[in-house]
PDB file of C-alpha atoms in Angstrom:
ATOM      1  CA  SER Y   1     -47.889 -31.392  11.398  1.00  0.00           C
ATOM      2  CA  SER Y   2     -46.116 -27.314  11.942  1.00  0.00           C
ATOM      3  CA  TYR Y   3     -43.848 -27.404   9.034  1.00  0.00           C
ATOM      4  CA  LEU Y   4     -46.313 -28.916   6.868  1.00  0.00           C
ATOM      5  CA  SER Y   5     -48.125 -25.790   7.431  1.00  0.00           C
ATOM      6  CA  GLU Y   6     -45.249 -23.997   7.365  1.00  0.00           C
ATOM      7  CA  ALA Y   7     -44.613 -24.993   3.671  1.00  0.00           C
ATOM      8  CA  ALA Y   8     -48.253 -24.516   2.496  1.00  0.00           C
ATOM      9  CA  PHE Y   9     -48.690 -21.467   4.036  1.00  0.00           C
ATOM     10  CA  CYS Y  10     -45.636 -19.971   2.049  1.00  0.00           C
ATOM     11  CA  HIS Y  11     -47.320 -21.558  -1.265  1.00  0.00           C
ATOM     12  CA  LYS Y  12     -50.365 -19.640  -0.555  1.00  0.00           C
ATOM     13  CA  VAL Y  13     -48.338 -15.890  -0.374  1.00  0.00           C
ATOM     14  CA  GLY Y  14     -47.143 -16.920  -3.850  1.00  0.00           C
ATOM     15  CA  PRO Y  15     -44.481 -14.224  -4.346  1.00  0.00           C
ATOM     16  CA  CYS Y  16     -42.183 -16.288  -1.547  1.00  0.00           C
ATOM     17  CA  ARG Y  17     -43.206 -19.971  -3.269  1.00  0.00           C
ATOM     18  CA  GLN Y  18     -40.425 -19.826  -6.010  1.00  0.00           C
ATOM     19  CA  ALA Y  19     -37.660 -18.733  -2.708  1.00  0.00           C
ATOM     20  CA  TYR Y  20     -38.972 -21.004  -0.797  1.00  0.00           C
ATOM     21  CA  TYR Y  21     -37.919 -23.466  -2.828  1.00  0.00           C
ATOM     22  CA  ARG Y  22     -34.922 -22.615  -3.360  1.00  0.00           C
ATOM     23  CA  PHE Y  23     -33.955 -22.037  -0.018  1.00  0.00           C
ATOM     24  CA  ARG Y  24     -35.227 -25.465   1.100  1.00  0.00           C
ATOM     25  CA  ALA Y  25     -32.666 -26.550  -2.116  1.00  0.00           C
ATOM     26  CA  ARG Y  26     -29.439 -24.840  -0.553  1.00  0.00           C
ATOM     27  CA  ARG Y  27     -29.871 -26.933   3.240  1.00  0.00           C
ATOM     28  CA  ARG Y  28     -27.800 -29.780   4.383  1.00  0.00           C
ATOM     29  CA  ALA Y  29     -30.002 -31.585   6.606  1.00  0.00           C
ATOM     30  CA  PRO Y  30     -29.955 -29.256   9.700  1.00  0.00           C
ATOM     31  CA  HIS Y  31     -30.591 -30.218  12.524  1.00  0.00           C
ATOM     32  CA  PRO Y  32     -34.391 -30.292  13.667  1.00  0.00           C
ATOM     33  CA  LEU Y  33     -34.802 -27.159  15.718  1.00  0.00           C
ATOM     34  CA  ASN Y  34     -32.308 -25.084  13.893  1.00  0.00           C
ATOM     35  CA  HIS Y  35     -33.753 -26.101  10.277  1.00  0.00           C
ATOM     36  CA  ARG Y  36     -37.172 -24.923  11.635  1.00  0.00           C
ATOM     37  CA  ARG Y  37     -36.162 -21.680  13.282  1.00  0.00           C
ATOM     38  CA  ALA Y  38     -34.292 -21.243   9.790  1.00  0.00           C
ATOM     39  CA  VAL Y  39     -38.332 -21.571   8.286  1.00  0.00           C
ATOM     40  CA  MET Y  40     -39.181 -19.248  11.123  1.00  0.00           C
ATOM     41  CA  ALA Y  41     -36.576 -17.042   9.768  1.00  0.00           C
ATOM     42  CA  PHE Y  42     -37.189 -17.123   6.449  1.00  0.00           C
ATOM     43  CA  ILE Y  43     -41.593 -16.943   6.691  1.00  0.00           C
ATOM     44  CA  LYS Y  44     -40.504 -13.380   8.516  1.00  0.00           C
ATOM     45  CA  ASP Y  45     -38.736 -12.200   6.038  1.00  0.00           C
ATOM     46  CA  ALA Y  46     -41.263 -13.004   3.459  1.00  0.00           C
ATOM     47  CA  LEU Y  47     -43.769 -11.574   5.446  1.00  0.00           C
ATOM     48  CA  THR Y  48     -41.272  -8.202   5.647  1.00  0.00           C
ATOM     49  CA  SER Y  49     -41.026  -7.988   2.531  1.00  0.00           C
ATOM     50  CA  ILE Y  50     -45.038  -8.172   1.465  1.00  0.00           C
ATOM     51  CA  SER Y  51     -45.770  -5.543   3.965  1.00  0.00           C
ATOM     52  CA  PRO Y  52     -46.978  -2.753   3.165  1.00  0.00           C
ATOM     53  CA  TRP Y  53     -45.761  -0.597   5.828  1.00  0.00           C
ATOM     54  CA  THR Y  54     -42.546   0.208   5.570  1.00  0.00           C
ATOM     55  CA  SER Y  55     -39.433   2.160   7.460  1.00  0.00           C
ATOM     56  CA  GLN Y  56     -36.363   3.714   6.206  1.00  0.00           C
ATOM     57  CA  VAL Y  57     -33.670   4.667   8.424  1.00  0.00           C
ATOM     58  CA  ARG Y  58     -29.885   5.802   7.342  1.00  0.00           C
ATOM     59  CA  ILE Y  59     -26.933   5.168   8.509  1.00  0.00           C
ATOM     60  CA  GLU Y  60     -23.715   7.607   8.869  1.00  0.00           C
ATOM     61  CA  ASN Y  61     -20.732   5.490   9.606  1.00  0.00           C
ATOM     62  CA  GLN Y  62     -17.652   8.393   9.822  1.00  0.00           C
ATOM     63  CA  SER Y  63     -15.153   5.739  10.773  1.00  0.00           C
ATOM     64  CA  SER Y  64     -12.576   4.801   8.780  1.00  0.00           C
ATOM     65  CA  THR Y  65     -13.940   0.859   8.846  1.00  0.00           C
ATOM     66  CA  SER Y  66     -16.554  -0.898   8.438  1.00  0.00           C
ATOM     67  CA  VAL Y  67     -19.214  -1.267  10.297  1.00  0.00           C
ATOM     68  CA  LEU Y  68     -22.083  -4.079  10.919  1.00  0.00           C
ATOM     69  CA  VAL Y  69     -25.361  -4.096  11.938  1.00  0.00           C
ATOM     70  CA  TRP Y  70     -27.616  -6.296  12.604  1.00  0.00           C
ATOM     71  CA  LEU Y  71     -31.673  -6.034  11.790  1.00  0.00           C
ATOM     72  CA  ALA Y  72     -33.452  -7.693  14.994  1.00  0.00           C
ATOM     73  CA  ARG Y  73     -36.957  -9.553  13.543  1.00  0.00           C
ATOM     74  CA  ASP Y  74     -38.212  -9.590  17.004  1.00  0.00           C
ATOM     75  CA  PRO Y  75     -38.245  -6.014  18.071  1.00  0.00           C
ATOM     76  CA  VAL Y  76     -39.277  -6.774  21.636  1.00  0.00           C
ATOM     77  CA  ASN Y  77     -37.004  -9.846  22.682  1.00  0.00           C
ATOM     78  CA  PRO Y  78     -34.046  -8.563  19.549  1.00  0.00           C
ATOM     79  CA  SER Y  79     -30.699 -11.048  19.014  1.00  0.00           C
ATOM     80  CA  PRO Y  80     -28.013 -11.011  16.836  1.00  0.00           C
ATOM     81  CA  GLU Y  81     -29.352 -14.833  16.113  1.00  0.00           C
ATOM     82  CA  ASP Y  82     -32.523 -13.984  14.850  1.00  0.00           C
ATOM     83  CA  ALA Y  83     -30.991 -10.492  12.624  1.00  0.00           C
ATOM     84  CA  VAL Y  84     -30.458  -9.676   9.245  1.00  0.00           C
ATOM     85  CA  GLU Y  85     -26.949  -7.918   8.853  1.00  0.00           C
ATOM     86  CA  HIS Y  86     -25.607  -5.202   7.399  1.00  0.00           C
ATOM     87  CA  SER Y  87     -22.581  -4.016   6.627  1.00  0.00           C
ATOM     88  CA  VAL Y  88     -22.196   0.238   6.531  1.00  0.00           C
ATOM     89  CA  PRO Y  89     -18.838   1.302   4.731  1.00  0.00           C
ATOM     90  CA  ALA Y  90     -16.298   2.724   5.916  1.00  0.00           C
ATOM     91  CA  ASN Y  91     -16.868   6.672   5.692  1.00  0.00           C
ATOM     92  CA  GLY Y  92     -20.627   5.921   3.854  1.00  0.00           C
ATOM     93  CA  ILE Y  93     -23.987   6.643   4.339  1.00  0.00           C
ATOM     94  CA  TYR Y  94     -26.429   3.347   4.056  1.00  0.00           C
ATOM     95  CA  ALA Y  95     -30.212   3.175   3.963  1.00  0.00           C
ATOM     96  CA  ILE Y  96     -32.129   0.346   5.776  1.00  0.00           C
ATOM     97  CA  THR Y  97     -35.620  -0.497   4.648  1.00  0.00           C
ATOM     98  CA  THR Y  98     -37.650  -2.532   6.431  1.00  0.00           C
ATOM     99  CA  GLY Y  99     -41.337  -4.351   5.839  1.00  0.00           C
ATOM    100  CA  TRP Y 100     -43.153  -4.077   9.637  1.00  0.00           C
ATOM    101  CA  MET Y 101     -46.719  -5.686  11.287  1.00  0.00           C
ATOM    102  CA  ARG Y 102     -46.515  -4.050  14.762  1.00  0.00           C
ATOM    103  CA  GLU Y 103     -43.319  -2.617  15.704  1.00  0.00           C
ATOM    104  CA  PRO Y 104     -42.682   0.427  12.841  1.00  0.00           C
ATOM    105  CA  ARG Y 105     -39.447   1.554  14.331  1.00  0.00           C
ATOM    106  CA  ALA Y 106     -36.564   0.063  13.065  1.00  0.00           C
ATOM    107  CA  THR Y 107     -34.713  -2.164  15.616  1.00  0.00           C
ATOM    108  CA  LEU Y 108     -30.662  -2.460  15.650  1.00  0.00           C
ATOM    109  CA  LEU Y 109     -28.065  -4.199  16.833  1.00  0.00           C
ATOM    110  CA  ILE Y 110     -24.214  -2.542  17.240  1.00  0.00           C
ATOM    111  CA  ARG Y 111     -21.778  -3.888  19.285  1.00  0.00           C
ATOM    112  CA  THR Y 112     -19.439  -0.128  20.582  1.00  0.00           C
ATOM    113  CA  GLY Y 113     -17.187  -1.733  22.776  1.00  0.00           C
ATOM    114  CA  ILE Y 114     -15.467  -4.679  24.260  1.00  0.00           C
ATOM    115  CA  ASP Y 115     -17.975  -4.584  26.806  1.00  0.00           C
ATOM    116  CA  THR Y 116     -20.828  -2.662  24.783  1.00  0.00           C
ATOM    117  CA  ALA Y 117     -23.260  -3.175  22.865  1.00  0.00           C
ATOM    118  CA  LYS Y 118     -26.575  -0.995  21.991  1.00  0.00           C
ATOM    119  CA  ILE Y 119     -30.152  -1.803  21.564  1.00  0.00           C
ATOM    120  CA  VAL Y 120     -30.929   1.590  18.983  1.00  0.00           C
ATOM    121  CA  ARG Y 121     -34.839   1.667  18.185  1.00  0.00           C
ATOM    122  CA  MET Y 122     -35.159   3.993  15.207  1.00  0.00           C
ATOM    123  CA  PRO Y 123     -38.486   5.689  13.328  1.00  0.00           C
ATOM    124  CA  HIS Y 124     -38.978   6.183   9.353  1.00  0.00           C
ATOM    125  CA  ALA Y 125     -36.667   8.970   8.302  1.00  0.00           C
ATOM    126  CA  THR Y 126     -34.503   8.529  11.033  1.00  0.00           C
ATOM    127  CA  ARG Y 127     -30.717   9.353  11.038  1.00  0.00           C
ATOM    128  CA  LEU Y 128     -27.479   7.195  13.244  1.00  0.00           C
ATOM    129  CA  ILE Y 129     -24.265   9.032  13.751  1.00  0.00           C
ATOM    130  CA  VAL Y 130     -21.236   6.376  13.885  1.00  0.00           C
ATOM    131  CA  MET Y 131     -17.848   7.480  14.881  1.00  0.00           C
ATOM    132  CA  LEU Y 132     -14.745   6.259  16.367  1.00  0.00           C
ATOM    133  CA  GLN Y 133     -13.656   6.708  19.687  1.00  0.00           C
ATOM    134  CA  PRO Y 134     -10.301   4.525  21.726  1.00  0.00           C
ATOM    135  CA  HIS Y 135     -11.841   1.267  22.428  1.00  0.00           C
ATOM    136  CA  GLY Y 136     -14.964   1.525  20.248  1.00  0.00           C
ATOM    137  CA  LEU Y 137     -17.525   2.931  18.811  1.00  0.00           C
ATOM    138  CA  GLU Y 138     -19.760   6.530  20.027  1.00  0.00           C
ATOM    139  CA  LEU Y 139     -23.355   6.671  18.676  1.00  0.00           C
ATOM    140  CA  GLU Y 140     -25.168   9.333  18.397  1.00  0.00           C
ATOM    141  CA  THR Y 141     -28.240  11.525  16.758  1.00  0.00           C
ATOM    142  CA  GLU Y 142     -29.679  14.923  15.971  1.00  0.00           C
ATOM    143  CA  ASP Y 143     -33.132  13.283  15.333  1.00  0.00           C
ATOM    144  CA  GLU Y 144     -35.960  12.909  17.967  1.00  0.00           C
ATOM    145  CA  GLY Y 145     -37.257   9.912  19.007  1.00  0.00           C
ATOM    146  CA  ILE Y 146     -34.483   7.345  18.563  1.00  0.00           C
ATOM    147  CA  VAL Y 147     -34.133   5.421  21.569  1.00  0.00           C
ATOM    148  CA  PHE Y 148     -30.994   3.485  22.744  1.00  0.00           C
ATOM    149  CA  GLU Y 149     -30.586   0.323  24.948  1.00  0.00           C
ATOM    150  CA  ASP Y 150     -28.353  -1.818  26.859  1.00  0.00           C
ATOM    151  CA  TYR Y 151     -27.602  -4.784  25.518  1.00  0.00           C
ATOM    152  CA  PRO Y 152     -26.940  -7.641  28.390  1.00  0.00           C
ATOM    153  CA  ASP Y 153     -24.478 -10.075  26.067  1.00  0.00           C
ATOM    154  CA  PRO Y 154     -21.953  -7.901  24.182  1.00  0.00           C
ATOM    155  CA  GLY Y 155     -19.689 -10.655  23.568  1.00  0.00           C
ATOM    156  CA  ALA Y 156     -22.829 -12.313  21.229  1.00  0.00           C
ATOM    157  CA  VAL Y 157     -23.175  -9.296  19.112  1.00  0.00           C
ATOM    158  CA  LEU Y 158     -20.344  -9.324  15.879  1.00  0.00           C
ATOM    159  CA  GLY Y 159     -18.194  -6.221  15.370  1.00  0.00           C
ATOM    160  CA  HIS Y 160     -15.664  -4.832  13.308  1.00  0.00           C
ATOM    161  CA  ASP Y 161     -12.557  -4.337  15.168  1.00  0.00           C
ATOM    162  CA  THR Y 162     -11.934  -0.284  14.612  1.00  0.00           C
ATOM    163  CA  ILE Y 163      -7.941   0.472  14.077  1.00  0.00           C
ATOM    164  CA  PRO Y 164      -7.236   2.282  17.335  1.00  0.00           C
ATOM    165  CA  MET Y 165      -8.199  -1.130  18.495  1.00  0.00           C
ATOM    166  CA  VAL Y 166      -5.629  -3.260  16.673  1.00  0.00           C
ATOM    167  CA  LEU Y 167      -3.049  -0.476  17.682  1.00  0.00           C
ATOM    168  CA  ARG Y 168      -4.205  -1.102  20.911  1.00  0.00           C
ATOM    169  CA  HIS Y 169      -4.202  -4.869  20.718  1.00  0.00           C
ATOM    170  CA  GLU Y 170      -7.741  -5.237  21.730  1.00  0.00           C
ATOM    171  CA  SER Y 171     -10.801  -7.038  19.641  1.00  0.00           C
ATOM    172  CA  PHE Y 172     -14.108  -7.549  20.585  1.00  0.00           C
ATOM    173  CA  HIS Y 173     -13.630 -11.433  20.341  1.00  0.00           C
ATOM    174  CA  ASP Y 174     -12.034 -10.593  23.585  1.00  0.00           C
ATOM    175  CA  ARG Y 175     -15.491 -10.795  25.344  1.00  0.00           C
ATOM    176  CA  PRO Y 176     -16.735 -14.209  23.963  1.00  0.00           C
ATOM    177  CA  PRO Y 177     -20.520 -14.580  24.328  1.00  0.00           C
ATOM    178  CA  ALA Y 178     -22.733 -15.383  27.579  1.00  0.00           C
ATOM    179  CA  SER Y 179     -23.277 -18.994  26.118  1.00  0.00           C
ATOM    180  CA  GLU Y 180     -19.373 -20.260  26.132  1.00  0.00           C
ATOM    181  CA  LEU Y 181     -18.225 -18.012  29.625  1.00  0.00           C
ATOM    182  CA  PRO Y 182     -18.367 -20.340  32.059  1.00  0.00           C
ATOM    183  CA  ARG Y 183     -21.262 -20.135  35.017  1.00  0.00           C
ATOM    184  CA  GLU Y 184     -20.112 -18.674  37.372  1.00  0.00           C
ATOM    185  CA  SER Y 185     -18.435 -15.923  35.650  1.00  0.00           C
ATOM    186  CA  VAL Y 186     -22.018 -15.093  33.962  1.00  0.00           C
ATOM    187  CA  ALA Y 187     -23.310 -14.841  37.115  1.00  0.00           C
ATOM    188  CA  ARG Y 188     -20.398 -12.992  38.173  1.00  0.00           C
ATOM    189  CA  GLU Y 189     -21.302 -10.402  35.590  1.00  0.00           C
ATOM    190  CA  VAL Y 190     -24.725 -10.044  35.538  1.00  0.00           C
ATOM    191  CA  ALA Y 191     -24.434  -9.641  39.557  1.00  0.00           C
ATOM    192  CA  ALA Y 192     -21.646  -6.795  38.962  1.00  0.00           C
ATOM    193  CA  ASP Y 193     -23.909  -5.070  35.330  1.00  0.00           C
ATOM    194  CA  GLY Y 194     -27.467  -5.819  36.467  1.00  0.00           C
ATOM    195  CA  SER Y 195     -30.045  -7.929  34.632  1.00  0.00           C
ATOM    196  CA  ALA Y 196     -32.049  -4.785  33.193  1.00  0.00           C
ATOM    197  CA  PRO Y 197     -30.466  -2.870  30.966  1.00  0.00           C
ATOM    198  CA  ARG Y 198     -30.484   0.937  31.043  1.00  0.00           C
ATOM    199  CA  VAL Y 199     -32.158   3.149  28.336  1.00  0.00           C
ATOM    200  CA  SER Y 200     -30.491   6.878  27.262  1.00  0.00           C
ATOM    201  CA  GLU Y 201     -32.279   9.015  24.708  1.00  0.00           C
ATOM    202  CA  ARG Y 202     -28.901   9.587  23.584  1.00  0.00           C
ATOM    203  CA  GLU Y 203     -24.944   8.469  24.336  1.00  0.00           C
TER     204      GLU Y 203
END
């Protein structure tokens, strides 16, 4: 079966064998589909951890609250459901190191506003600056090669509310994920925003 082949693969990898057994011991009878996703995520993480190629990027958070950054495992179809969570401390600099096989750029997801979230594709040794704006966050960079894209489902990307948002009684939770919206609401949003994400080099 595919489950046995995945387990056998991890057994052959060697360094991840014991971690895989601990992973199996921690799970509590998950749904078969969710379990398969978890196993595949574990295998991806194991492969990137032993990859001879790595990329390191820096996030400079100039805001007064911590910022959630999601490192996507799949650069082609990035999703917060298949991503590793990182928390960038307030007024701090945070490094993210990721191994890669095909895509050398780190692919990040960041919630920037109630109705906006960004895909940020960062080459090795580049820096992203996160700043406050009245209704969320603003992303900037002084480095070449970083690509910004709009994420089509902002509500699915979790983020910490900023102090200005709290003072205005605003929250990222005001917009739920598309999966939790009625079908009519989703259709109206797609018609209003367009289905294809827009691309820009700088916010």
